[in-house]
JSON list of C-alpha atoms in Angstrom, two decimals:
[
{"chain": "A", "resi": 1, "resn": "MET", "atom": "CA", "xyz": [133.44, 105.95, 92.28]},
{"chain": "A", "resi": 2, "resn": "ILE", "atom": "CA", "xyz": [132.42, 108.84, 94.50]},
{"chain": "A", "resi": 3, "resn": "LEU", "atom": "CA", "xyz": [133.25, 109.00, 98.21]},
{"chain": "A", "resi": 4, "resn": "GLU", "atom": "CA", "xyz": [130.80, 111.15, 100.18]},
{"chain": "A", "resi": 5, "resn": "LEU", "atom": "CA", "xyz": [131.61, 112.37, 103.68]},
{"chain": "A", "resi": 6, "resn": "ASP", "atom": "CA", "xyz": [129.66, 114.09, 106.41]},
{"chain": "A", "resi": 7, "resn": "CYS", "atom": "CA", "xyz": [132.35, 115.19, 108.87]},
{"chain": "A", "resi": 8, "resn": "GLY", "atom": "CA", "xyz": [130.42, 115.80, 112.06]},
{"chain": "A", "resi": 9, "resn": "ASN", "atom": "CA", "xyz": [131.49, 116.75, 115.55]},
{"chain": "A", "resi": 10, "resn": "SER", "atom": "CA", "xyz": [132.02, 113.18, 116.74]},
{"chain": "A", "resi": 11, "resn": "LEU", "atom": "CA", "xyz": [132.11, 110.86, 113.73]},
{"chain": "A", "resi": 12, "resn": "ILE", "atom": "CA", "xyz": [132.75, 110.83, 110.01]},
{"chain": "A", "resi": 13, "resn": "LYS", "atom": "CA", "xyz": [129.77, 109.40, 108.20]},
{"chain": "A", "resi": 14, "resn": "TRP", "atom": "CA", "xyz": [130.65, 108.02, 104.77]},
{"chain": "A", "resi": 15, "resn": "ARG", "atom": "CA", "xyz": [129.25, 106.25, 101.76]},
{"chain": "A", "resi": 16, "resn": "VAL", "atom": "CA", "xyz": [130.58, 105.23, 98.35]},
{"chain": "A", "resi": 17, "resn": "LEU", "atom": "CA", "xyz": [128.56, 105.60, 95.16]},
{"chain": "A", "resi": 18, "resn": "SER", "atom": "CA", "xyz": [129.10, 103.79, 91.88]},
{"chain": "A", "resi": 19, "resn": "THR", "atom": "CA", "xyz": [127.00, 104.72, 88.84]},
{"chain": "A", "resi": 20, "resn": "GLY", "atom": "CA", "xyz": [124.76, 106.65, 91.20]},
{"chain": "A", "resi": 21, "resn": "GLU", "atom": "CA", "xyz": [124.05, 103.74, 93.56]},
{"chain": "A", "resi": 22, "resn": "ARG", "atom": "CA", "xyz": [125.28, 103.28, 97.12]},
{"chain": "A", "resi": 23, "resn": "VAL", "atom": "CA", "xyz": [127.69, 100.36, 97.31]},
{"chain": "A", "resi": 24, "resn": "ALA", "atom": "CA", "xyz": [128.99, 100.80, 100.87]},
{"chain": "A", "resi": 25, "resn": "GLY", "atom": "CA", "xyz": [128.75, 103.11, 103.85]},
{"chain": "A", "resi": 26, "resn": "GLY", "atom": "CA", "xyz": [129.07, 103.55, 107.56]},
{"chain": "A", "resi": 27, "resn": "SER", "atom": "CA", "xyz": [130.75, 105.76, 110.13]},
{"chain": "A", "resi": 28, "resn": "VAL", "atom": "CA", "xyz": [134.26, 105.96, 111.56]},
{"chain": "A", "resi": 29, "resn": "ALA", "atom": "CA", "xyz": [136.04, 107.89, 114.27]},
{"chain": "A", "resi": 30, "resn": "ASP", "atom": "CA", "xyz": [138.82, 109.29, 112.08]},
{"chain": "A", "resi": 31, "resn": "VAL", "atom": "CA", "xyz": [140.19, 109.43, 108.55]},
{"chain": "A", "resi": 32, "resn": "GLU", "atom": "CA", "xyz": [142.85, 106.76, 109.14]},
{"chain": "A", "resi": 33, "resn": "LEU", "atom": "CA", "xyz": [140.14, 104.23, 109.97]},
{"chain": "A", "resi": 34, "resn": "LEU", "atom": "CA", "xyz": [138.25, 105.31, 106.88]},
{"chain": "A", "resi": 35, "resn": "VAL", "atom": "CA", "xyz": [141.27, 104.67, 104.66]},
{"chain": "A", "resi": 36, "resn": "VAL", "atom": "CA", "xyz": [141.65, 101.20, 106.17]},
{"chain": "A", "resi": 37, "resn": "VAL", "atom": "CA", "xyz": [137.95, 100.39, 105.68]},
{"chain": "A", "resi": 38, "resn": "LEU", "atom": "CA", "xyz": [138.07, 101.46, 102.03]},
{"chain": "A", "resi": 39, "resn": "GLN", "atom": "CA", "xyz": [141.21, 99.44, 101.38]},
{"chain": "A", "resi": 40, "resn": "GLU", "atom": "CA", "xyz": [139.84, 96.32, 103.04]},
{"chain": "A", "resi": 41, "resn": "ALA", "atom": "CA", "xyz": [136.64, 96.61, 100.99]},
{"chain": "A", "resi": 42, "resn": "GLU", "atom": "CA", "xyz": [138.74, 97.10, 97.84]},
{"chain": "A", "resi": 43, "resn": "LEU", "atom": "CA", "xyz": [137.00, 100.40, 97.12]},
{"chain": "A", "resi": 44, "resn": "GLN", "atom": "CA", "xyz": [138.99, 102.97, 95.18]},
{"chain": "A", "resi": 45, "resn": "PRO", "atom": "CA", "xyz": [136.96, 106.18, 94.82]},
{"chain": "A", "resi": 46, "resn": "THR", "atom": "CA", "xyz": [138.63, 108.96, 92.87]},
{"chain": "A", "resi": 47, "resn": "VAL", "atom": "CA", "xyz": [136.13, 111.75, 93.60]},
{"chain": "A", "resi": 48, "resn": "LEU", "atom": "CA", "xyz": [135.46, 113.15, 97.07]},
{"chain": "A", "resi": 49, "resn": "ARG", "atom": "CA", "xyz": [132.34, 115.13, 97.90]},
{"chain": "A", "resi": 50, "resn": "LEU", "atom": "CA", "xyz": [132.10, 116.35, 101.49]},
{"chain": "A", "resi": 51, "resn": "VAL", "atom": "CA", "xyz": [130.45, 118.58, 104.02]},
{"chain": "A", "resi": 52, "resn": "SER", "atom": "CA", "xyz": [132.33, 119.38, 107.22]},
{"chain": "A", "resi": 53, "resn": "VAL", "atom": "CA", "xyz": [131.47, 121.24, 110.41]},
{"chain": "A", "resi": 54, "resn": "ARG", "atom": "CA", "xyz": [135.01, 120.81, 111.66]},
{"chain": "A", "resi": 55, "resn": "ALA", "atom": "CA", "xyz": [137.74, 123.45, 111.73]},
{"chain": "A", "resi": 56, "resn": "ASP", "atom": "CA", "xyz": [139.19, 124.32, 108.33]},
{"chain": "A", "resi": 57, "resn": "ALA", "atom": "CA", "xyz": [142.66, 123.12, 109.30]},
{"chain": "A", "resi": 58, "resn": "GLU", "atom": "CA", "xyz": [141.32, 119.73, 110.42]},
{"chain": "A", "resi": 59, "resn": "THR", "atom": "CA", "xyz": [139.24, 119.40, 107.27]},
{"chain": "A", "resi": 60, "resn": "ARG", "atom": "CA", "xyz": [142.22, 120.24, 105.06]},
{"chain": "A", "resi": 61, "resn": "LEU", "atom": "CA", "xyz": [144.31, 117.54, 106.72]},
{"chain": "A", "resi": 62, "resn": "LEU", "atom": "CA", "xyz": [141.52, 115.03, 106.19]},
{"chain": "A", "resi": 63, "resn": "ILE", "atom": "CA", "xyz": [141.31, 115.92, 102.50]},
{"chain": "A", "resi": 64, "resn": "GLU", "atom": "CA", "xyz": [145.07, 115.69, 102.08]},
{"chain": "A", "resi": 65, "resn": "ARG", "atom": "CA", "xyz": [145.13, 112.22, 103.64]},
{"chain": "A", "resi": 66, "resn": "LEU", "atom": "CA", "xyz": [142.43, 111.00, 101.25]},
{"chain": "A", "resi": 67, "resn": "GLN", "atom": "CA", "xyz": [144.27, 112.50, 98.30]},
{"chain": "A", "resi": 68, "resn": "GLN", "atom": "CA", "xyz": [147.30, 110.47, 99.35]},
{"chain": "A", "resi": 69, "resn": "ALA", "atom": "CA", "xyz": [145.01, 107.42, 99.28]},
{"chain": "A", "resi": 70, "resn": "GLY", "atom": "CA", "xyz": [143.90, 108.04, 95.69]},
{"chain": "A", "resi": 71, "resn": "ILE", "atom": "CA", "xyz": [141.33, 110.83, 95.63]},
{"chain": "A", "resi": 72, "resn": "GLU", "atom": "CA", "xyz": [141.87, 112.96, 92.51]},
{"chain": "A", "resi": 73, "resn": "ARG", "atom": "CA", "xyz": [139.01, 115.47, 92.65]},
{"chain": "A", "resi": 74, "resn": "VAL", "atom": "CA", "xyz": [137.49, 117.21, 95.67]},
{"chain": "A", "resi": 75, "resn": "LEU", "atom": "CA", "xyz": [134.18, 119.06, 95.95]},
{"chain": "A", "resi": 76, "resn": "ARG", "atom": "CA", "xyz": [133.32, 120.66, 99.27]},
{"chain": "A", "resi": 77, "resn": "ALA", "atom": "CA", "xyz": [129.99, 122.19, 100.22]},
{"chain": "A", "resi": 78, "resn": "GLU", "atom": "CA", "xyz": [130.23, 125.91, 100.97]},
{"chain": "A", "resi": 79, "resn": "PRO", "atom": "CA", "xyz": [127.83, 128.42, 102.56]},
{"chain": "A", "resi": 80, "resn": "ALA", "atom": "CA", "xyz": [125.27, 129.85, 100.15]},
{"chain": "A", "resi": 81, "resn": "LEU", "atom": "CA", "xyz": [122.58, 132.51, 100.17]},
{"chain": "A", "resi": 82, "resn": "SER", "atom": "CA", "xyz": [120.26, 130.16, 98.30]},
{"chain": "A", "resi": 83, "resn": "LEU", "atom": "CA", "xyz": [120.23, 126.65, 96.88]},
{"chain": "A", "resi": 84, "resn": "ALA", "atom": "CA", "xyz": [117.64, 124.63, 94.97]},
{"chain": "A", "resi": 85, "resn": "GLY", "atom": "CA", "xyz": [114.84, 127.07, 95.76]},
{"chain": "A", "resi": 86, "resn": "VAL", "atom": "CA", "xyz": [115.66, 127.52, 99.45]},
{"chain": "A", "resi": 87, "resn": "ALA", "atom": "CA", "xyz": [116.72, 130.94, 100.77]},
{"chain": "A", "resi": 88, "resn": "ASN", "atom": "CA", "xyz": [119.13, 130.89, 103.71]},
{"chain": "A", "resi": 89, "resn": "GLY", "atom": "CA", "xyz": [117.39, 132.43, 106.72]},
{"chain": "A", "resi": 90, "resn": "TYR", "atom": "CA", "xyz": [120.39, 133.39, 108.85]},
{"chain": "A", "resi": 91, "resn": "ALA", "atom": "CA", "xyz": [121.31, 137.06, 109.21]},
{"chain": "A", "resi": 92, "resn": "ASP", "atom": "CA", "xyz": [124.84, 135.99, 108.26]},
{"chain": "A", "resi": 93, "resn": "HIS", "atom": "CA", "xyz": [124.41, 133.02, 105.95]},
{"chain": "A", "resi": 94, "resn": "THR", "atom": "CA", "xyz": [127.98, 131.84, 106.57]},
{"chain": "A", "resi": 95, "resn": "GLN", "atom": "CA", "xyz": [127.12, 131.11, 110.21]},
{"chain": "A", "resi": 96, "resn": "LEU", "atom": "CA", "xyz": [124.49, 128.48, 109.47]},
{"chain": "A", "resi": 97, "resn": "GLY", "atom": "CA", "xyz": [125.98, 125.03, 109.97]},
{"chain": "A", "resi": 98, "resn": "LEU", "atom": "CA", "xyz": [126.50, 123.39, 106.60]},
{"chain": "A", "resi": 99, "resn": "ASP", "atom": "CA", "xyz": [124.98, 120.09, 107.70]},
{"chain": "A", "resi": 100, "resn": "ARG", "atom": "CA", "xyz": [121.84, 121.92, 108.82]},
{"chain": "A", "resi": 101, "resn": "TRP", "atom": "CA", "xyz": [121.71, 123.88, 105.58]},
{"chain": "A", "resi": 102, "resn": "LEU", "atom": "CA", "xyz": [122.02, 120.78, 103.42]},
{"chain": "A", "resi": 103, "resn": "THR", "atom": "CA", "xyz": [119.38, 118.78, 105.29]},
{"chain": "A", "resi": 104, "resn": "ALA", "atom": "CA", "xyz": [116.97, 121.71, 105.17]},
{"chain": "A", "resi": 105, "resn": "VAL", "atom": "CA", "xyz": [117.47, 122.04, 101.42]},
{"chain": "A", "resi": 106, "resn": "ALA", "atom": "CA", "xyz": [117.17, 118.29, 100.86]},
{"chain": "A", "resi": 107, "resn": "GLY", "atom": "CA", "xyz": [113.93, 118.09, 102.84]},
{"chain": "A", "resi": 108, "resn": "TYR", "atom": "CA", "xyz": [112.34, 120.96, 100.96]},
{"chain": "A", "resi": 109, "resn": "VAL", "atom": "CA", "xyz": [113.38, 119.61, 97.55]},
{"chain": "A", "resi": 110, "resn": "ASP", "atom": "CA", "xyz": [112.08, 116.16, 98.47]},
{"chain": "A", "resi": 111, "resn": "CYS", "atom": "CA", "xyz": [108.58, 117.26, 99.54]},
{"chain": "A", "resi": 112, "resn": "GLY", "atom": "CA", "xyz": [108.19, 120.54, 97.65]},
{"chain": "A", "resi": 113, "resn": "LYS", "atom": "CA", "xyz": [106.41, 122.23, 100.54]},
{"chain": "A", "resi": 114, "resn": "ALA", "atom": "CA", "xyz": [106.90, 123.44, 104.10]},
{"chain": "A", "resi": 115, "resn": "CYS", "atom": "CA", "xyz": [109.03, 121.15, 106.22]},
{"chain": "A", "resi": 116, "resn": "LEU", "atom": "CA", "xyz": [110.57, 120.71, 109.64]},
{"chain": "A", "resi": 117, "resn": "VAL", "atom": "CA", "xyz": [113.95, 118.95, 109.75]},
{"chain": "A", "resi": 118, "resn": "LEU", "atom": "CA", "xyz": [115.10, 117.32, 112.99]},
{"chain": "A", "resi": 119, "resn": "ASP", "atom": "CA", "xyz": [118.70, 116.09, 113.12]},
{"chain": "A", "resi": 120, "resn": "LEU", "atom": "CA", "xyz": [119.32, 114.16, 116.32]},
{"chain": "A", "resi": 121, "resn": "GLY", "atom": "CA", "xyz": [123.03, 113.67, 116.79]},
{"chain": "A", "resi": 122, "resn": "THR", "atom": "CA", "xyz": [125.58, 114.97, 119.29]},
{"chain": "A", "resi": 123, "resn": "ALA", "atom": "CA", "xyz": [123.46, 118.10, 119.18]},
{"chain": "A", "resi": 124, "resn": "VAL", "atom": "CA", "xyz": [119.79, 118.27, 118.25]},
{"chain": "A", "resi": 125, "resn": "THR", "atom": "CA", "xyz": [119.38, 120.73, 115.40]},
{"chain": "A", "resi": 126, "resn": "VAL", "atom": "CA", "xyz": [116.04, 121.94, 114.11]},
{"chain": "A", "resi": 127, "resn": "ASP", "atom": "CA", "xyz": [115.23, 123.88, 110.95]},
{"chain": "A", "resi": 128, "resn": "TYR", "atom": "CA", "xyz": [111.98, 125.25, 109.57]},
{"chain": "A", "resi": 129, "resn": "VAL", "atom": "CA", "xyz": [111.46, 125.86, 105.85]},
{"chain": "A", "resi": 130, "resn": "ALA", "atom": "CA", "xyz": [108.31, 127.66, 104.70]},
{"chain": "A", "resi": 131, "resn": "ALA", "atom": "CA", "xyz": [106.22, 126.59, 101.71]},
{"chain": "A", "resi": 132, "resn": "ASP", "atom": "CA", "xyz": [107.84, 129.29, 99.54]},
{"chain": "A", "resi": 133, "resn": "GLY", "atom": "CA", "xyz": [111.36, 128.03, 100.33]},
{"chain": "A", "resi": 134, "resn": "ARG", "atom": "CA", "xyz": [112.26, 130.58, 102.99]},
{"chain": "A", "resi": 135, "resn": "HIS", "atom": "CA", "xyz": [114.44, 129.07, 105.70]},
{"chain": "A", "resi": 136, "resn": "LEU", "atom": "CA", "xyz": [112.97, 130.47, 108.91]},
{"chain": "A", "resi": 137, "resn": "GLY", "atom": "CA", "xyz": [115.85, 129.54, 111.20]},
{"chain": "A", "resi": 138, "resn": "GLY", "atom": "CA", "xyz": [115.74, 126.94, 113.91]},
{"chain": "A", "resi": 139, "resn": "PHE", "atom": "CA", "xyz": [117.02, 125.71, 117.23]},
{"chain": "A", "resi": 140, "resn": "ILE", "atom": "CA", "xyz": [120.10, 123.95, 118.59]},
{"chain": "A", "resi": 141, "resn": "ALA", "atom": "CA", "xyz": [120.03, 121.92, 121.79]},
{"chain": "A", "resi": 142, "resn": "PRO", "atom": "CA", "xyz": [122.19, 119.23, 123.41]},
{"chain": "A", "resi": 143, "resn": "GLY", "atom": "CA", "xyz": [121.55, 115.69, 122.28]},
{"chain": "A", "resi": 144, "resn": "LEU", "atom": "CA", "xyz": [121.22, 112.67, 124.54]},
{"chain": "A", "resi": 145, "resn": "GLN", "atom": "CA", "xyz": [124.95, 112.00, 124.65]},
{"chain": "A", "resi": 146, "resn": "LEU", "atom": "CA", "xyz": [125.72, 115.57, 125.68]},
{"chain": "A", "resi": 147, "resn": "MET", "atom": "CA", "xyz": [122.98, 115.66, 128.31]},
{"chain": "A", "resi": 148, "resn": "ARG", "atom": "CA", "xyz": [124.23, 112.40, 129.80]},
{"chain": "A", "resi": 149, "resn": "SER", "atom": "CA", "xyz": [127.90, 113.36, 129.74]},
{"chain": "A", "resi": 150, "resn": "GLN", "atom": "CA", "xyz": [127.30, 116.79, 131.28]},
{"chain": "A", "resi": 151, "resn": "LEU", "atom": "CA", "xyz": [125.41, 115.25, 134.18]},
{"chain": "A", "resi": 152, "resn": "LYS", "atom": "CA", "xyz": [128.25, 112.85, 134.81]},
{"chain": "A", "resi": 153, "resn": "LEU", "atom": "CA", "xyz": [130.82, 115.63, 134.50]},
{"chain": "A", "resi": 154, "resn": "HIS", "atom": "CA", "xyz": [129.20, 118.19, 136.77]},
{"chain": "A", "resi": 155, "resn": "THR", "atom": "CA", "xyz": [127.56, 116.05, 139.44]},
{"chain": "A", "resi": 156, "resn": "ARG", "atom": "CA", "xyz": [129.75, 114.08, 141.81]},
{"chain": "A", "resi": 157, "resn": "ARG", "atom": "CA", "xyz": [127.37, 111.27, 142.66]},
{"chain": "A", "resi": 158, "resn": "ILE", "atom": "CA", "xyz": [126.07, 110.43, 139.19]},
{"chain": "A", "resi": 159, "resn": "ARG", "atom": "CA", "xyz": [128.29, 107.56, 138.14]},
{"chain": "A", "resi": 160, "resn": "TYR", "atom": "CA", "xyz": [127.29, 104.47, 136.17]},
{"chain": "A", "resi": 161, "resn": "GLN", "atom": "CA", "xyz": [128.63, 102.42, 133.30]},
{"chain": "A", "resi": 162, "resn": "GLY", "atom": "CA", "xyz": [127.01, 102.40, 129.89]},
{"chain": "A", "resi": 163, "resn": "SER", "atom": "CA", "xyz": [123.38, 103.04, 129.12]},
{"chain": "A", "resi": 164, "resn": "GLU", "atom": "CA", "xyz": [120.36, 100.97, 128.30]},
{"chain": "A", "resi": 165, "resn": "MET", "atom": "CA", "xyz": [117.94, 103.47, 126.80]},
{"chain": "A", "resi": 166, "resn": "VAL", "atom": "CA", "xyz": [114.38, 102.18, 126.79]},
{"chain": "A", "resi": 167, "resn": "PRO", "atom": "CA", "xyz": [112.32, 104.65, 124.73]},
{"chain": "A", "resi": 168, "resn": "THR", "atom": "CA", "xyz": [108.97, 103.49, 126.15]},
{"chain": "A", "resi": 169, "resn": "ALA", "atom": "CA", "xyz": [110.02, 103.62, 129.80]},
{"chain": "A", "resi": 170, "resn": "HIS", "atom": "CA", "xyz": [108.51, 106.68, 131.51]},
{"chain": "A", "resi": 171, "resn": "ALA", "atom": "CA", "xyz": [108.25, 105.51, 135.11]},
{"chain": "A", "resi": 172, "resn": "PRO", "atom": "CA", "xyz": [110.56, 107.19, 137.62]},
{"chain": "A", "resi": 173, "resn": "GLY", "atom": "CA", "xyz": [113.87, 105.35, 137.83]},
{"chain": "A", "resi": 174, "resn": "ASP", "atom": "CA", "xyz": [114.68, 103.41, 140.98]},
{"chain": "A", "resi": 175, "resn": "ASN", "atom": "CA", "xyz": [118.43, 103.57, 140.30]},
{"chain": "A", "resi": 176, "resn": "THR", "atom": "CA", "xyz": [120.79, 106.29, 139.07]},
{"chain": "A", "resi": 177, "resn": "ARG", "atom": "CA", "xyz": [121.23, 104.92, 135.58]},
{"chain": "A", "resi": 178, "resn": "ASP", "atom": "CA", "xyz": [117.50, 104.69, 134.88]},
{"chain": "A", "resi": 179, "resn": "ALA", "atom": "CA", "xyz": [116.82, 108.06, 136.48]},
{"chain": "A", "resi": 180, "resn": "VAL", "atom": "CA", "xyz": [119.37, 109.74, 134.19]},
{"chain": "A", "resi": 181, "resn": "GLU", "atom": "CA", "xyz": [118.54, 107.83, 131.03]},
{"chain": "A", "resi": 182, "resn": "ARG", "atom": "CA", "xyz": [114.78, 108.25, 131.37]},
{"chain": "A", "resi": 183, "resn": "GLY", "atom": "CA", "xyz": [115.14, 111.87, 132.43]},
{"chain": "A", "resi": 184, "resn": "CYS", "atom": "CA", "xyz": [117.26, 112.71, 129.38]},
{"chain": "A", "resi": 185, "resn": "MET", "atom": "CA", "xyz": [114.85, 110.86, 127.12]},
{"chain": "A", "resi": 186, "resn": "GLN", "atom": "CA", "xyz": [111.86, 112.71, 128.51]},
{"chain": "A", "resi": 187, "resn": "MET", "atom": "CA", "xyz": [113.65, 116.05, 128.01]},
{"chain": "A", "resi": 188, "resn": "LEU", "atom": "CA", "xyz": [114.28, 115.11, 124.40]},
{"chain": "A", "resi": 189, "resn": "GLN", "atom": "CA", "xyz": [110.72, 113.94, 123.84]},
{"chain": "A", "resi": 190, "resn": "GLY", "atom": "CA", "xyz": [109.30, 117.08, 125.45]},
{"chain": "A", "resi": 191, "resn": "PHE", "atom": "CA", "xyz": [111.51, 119.20, 123.18]},
{"chain": "A", "resi": 192, "resn": "VAL", "atom": "CA", "xyz": [110.23, 117.34, 120.13]},
{"chain": "A", "resi": 193, "resn": "PHE", "atom": "CA", "xyz": [106.60, 117.96, 121.12]},
{"chain": "A", "resi": 194, "resn": "TYR", "atom": "CA", "xyz": [107.39, 121.64, 121.57]},
{"chain": "A", "resi": 195, "resn": "LEU", "atom": "CA", "xyz": [109.02, 121.78, 118.14]},
{"chain": "A", "resi": 196, "resn": "MET", "atom": "CA", "xyz": [105.93, 120.29, 116.54]},
{"chain": "A", "resi": 197, "resn": "SER", "atom": "CA", "xyz": [103.78, 122.93, 118.22]},
{"chain": "A", "resi": 198, "resn": "GLU", "atom": "CA", "xyz": [106.11, 125.65, 116.97]},
{"chain": "A", "resi": 199, "resn": "GLY", "atom": "CA", "xyz": [106.01, 124.06, 113.52]},
{"chain": "A", "resi": 200, "resn": "ARG", "atom": "CA", "xyz": [102.28, 124.53, 113.33]},
{"chain": "A", "resi": 201, "resn": "ARG", "atom": "CA", "xyz": [102.69, 128.14, 114.43]},
{"chain": "A", "resi": 202, "resn": "TYR", "atom": "CA", "xyz": [105.33, 128.98, 111.83]},
{"chain": "A", "resi": 203, "resn": "LEU", "atom": "CA", "xyz": [104.44, 126.62, 108.98]},
{"chain": "A", "resi": 204, "resn": "GLY", "atom": "CA", "xyz": [100.70, 126.06, 109.32]},
{"chain": "A", "resi": 205, "resn": "GLU", "atom": "CA", "xyz": [99.08, 122.65, 109.49]},
{"chain": "A", "resi": 206, "resn": "ASP", "atom": "CA", "xyz": [100.49, 121.25, 106.25]},
{"chain": "A", "resi": 207, "resn": "PHE", "atom": "CA", "xyz": [104.18, 120.46, 106.62]},
{"chain": "A", "resi": 208, "resn": "VAL", "atom": "CA", "xyz": [106.42, 117.41, 106.41]},
{"chain": "A", "resi": 209, "resn": "VAL", "atom": "CA", "xyz": [108.67, 116.33, 109.27]},
{"chain": "A", "resi": 210, "resn": "TYR", "atom": "CA", "xyz": [112.05, 114.78, 108.47]},
{"chain": "A", "resi": 211, "resn": "LEU", "atom": "CA", "xyz": [114.08, 112.82, 111.01]},
{"chain": "A", "resi": 212, "resn": "THR", "atom": "CA", "xyz": [117.77, 112.14, 110.60]},
{"chain": "A", "resi": 213, "resn": "GLY", "atom": "CA", "xyz": [120.83, 111.59, 112.82]},
{"chain": "A", "resi": 214, "resn": "GLY", "atom": "CA", "xyz": [122.03, 108.81, 115.07]},
{"chain": "A", "resi": 215, "resn": "ASP", "atom": "CA", "xyz": [119.28, 109.15, 117.70]},
{"chain": "A", "resi": 216, "resn": "ALA", "atom": "CA", "xyz": [116.40, 109.70, 115.27]},
{"chain": "A", "resi": 217, "resn": "GLU", "atom": "CA", "xyz": [115.00, 106.22, 115.83]},
{"chain": "A", "resi": 218, "resn": "LEU", "atom": "CA", "xyz": [114.52, 107.00, 119.53]},
{"chain": "A", "resi": 219, "resn": "VAL", "atom": "CA", "xyz": [111.90, 109.66, 118.79]},
{"chain": "A", "resi": 220, "resn": "ALA", "atom": "CA", "xyz": [110.45, 108.13, 115.61]},
{"chain": "A", "resi": 221, "resn": "PRO", "atom": "CA", "xyz": [107.63, 106.38, 117.57]},
{"chain": "A", "resi": 222, "resn": "LEU", "atom": "CA", "xyz": [106.46, 109.82, 118.70]},
{"chain": "A", "resi": 223, "resn": "LEU", "atom": "CA", "xyz": [106.13, 111.01, 115.11]},
{"chain": "A", "resi": 224, "resn": "PRO", "atom": "CA", "xyz": [104.68, 108.18, 113.03]},
{"chain": "A", "resi": 225, "resn": "GLU", "atom": "CA", "xyz": [103.95, 110.61, 110.20]},
{"chain": "A", "resi": 226, "resn": "ALA", "atom": "CA", "xyz": [107.60, 111.69, 109.94]},
{"chain": "A", "resi": 227, "resn": "VAL", "atom": "CA", "xyz": [109.96, 110.71, 107.11]},
{"chain": "A", "resi": 228, "resn": "PHE", "atom": "CA", "xyz": [113.08, 108.96, 108.43]},
{"chain": "A", "resi": 229, "resn": "ASP", "atom": "CA", "xyz": [116.08, 109.47, 106.15]},
{"chain": "A", "resi": 230, "resn": "ALA", "atom": "CA", "xyz": [119.50, 108.57, 107.51]},
{"chain": "A", "resi": 231, "resn": "ASP", "atom": "CA", "xyz": [121.16, 109.96, 104.37]},
{"chain": "A", "resi": 232, "resn": "LEU", "atom": "CA", "xyz": [119.34, 113.30, 104.17]},
{"chain": "A", "resi": 233, "resn": "VAL", "atom": "CA", "xyz": [122.57, 115.29, 104.44]},
{"chain": "A", "resi": 234, "resn": "PHE", "atom": "CA", "xyz": [123.99, 113.39, 101.47]},
{"chain": "A", "resi": 235, "resn": "ALA", "atom": "CA", "xyz": [120.94, 114.27, 99.39]},
{"chain": "A", "resi": 236, "resn": "GLY", "atom": "CA", "xyz": [121.63, 117.92, 100.17]},
{"chain": "A", "resi": 237, "resn": "LEU", "atom": "CA", "xyz": [125.32, 117.46, 99.43]},
{"chain": "A", "resi": 238, "resn": "ALA", "atom": "CA", "xyz": [124.50, 116.14, 95.96]},
{"chain": "A", "resi": 239, "resn": "LEU", "atom": "CA", "xyz": [122.46, 119.28, 95.32]},
{"chain": "A", "resi": 240, "resn": "ALA", "atom": "CA", "xyz": [125.27, 121.54, 96.51]},
{"chain": "A", "resi": 241, "resn": "CYS", "atom": "CA", "xyz": [128.04, 119.69, 94.67]},
{"chain": "A", "resi": 242, "resn": "PRO", "atom": "CA", "xyz": [126.62, 117.98, 91.58]},
{"chain": "A", "resi": 243, "resn": "ILE", "atom": "CA", "xyz": [128.91, 115.45, 89.91]},
{"chain": "A", "resi": 244, "resn": "LYS", "atom": "CA", "xyz": [128.66, 113.55, 86.67]},
{"chain": "A", "resi": 245, "resn": "GLU", "atom": "CA", "xyz": [130.43, 110.24, 87.07]},
{"chain": "A", "resi": 246, "resn": "ASP", "atom": "CA", "xyz": [132.79, 109.06, 84.36]}
]
């Protein structure tokens, strides 16, 4: 069995493969919870394949804990100048976030032409890949959670519990919660429309849009032509770290 991990800023997304098929998956807050989940599900992967945007020291500790739990072989995605026909577009290729790199590569390999990849998580990351495989760079902006938390942190009178995001609600809010939630949503939606306009400028009219990340479903109604793929980063990880199962 293969354990795949996407170690993001907030959560660890995971899935287990057996004979090439997904048998389980989810997300956890830390590696100790992951070990418990695997044990309770009676899953015993021996190969670990991961991508991490966390500090090297934190990632090493995570790997060591999983090795204690039975992992025998570890493959970790690393920065690359090119992969699967995609040329890294950063001036210093090592500075491009590995999760962004892998989703950009996976999108291009999947469609075989120009693409725009939107990953809506803690941060919103955007990457453009031209028809010839050139990564053209992208954008990074705060996601909904960050926008909401920064408002609460830096404004004294914005205080409310929880959130009830209603994607179709555009009317001005008549209470603080709705005003914040709808305002953040409209900022995100406006950003997405701008990105599509920029996509046409940089990629032409013929390109595929990929949506991934925890908040992708909130903007999916705006882009009915988009491809939603929650596991896009894992597709890129498989390209970066190919494994032949025993």
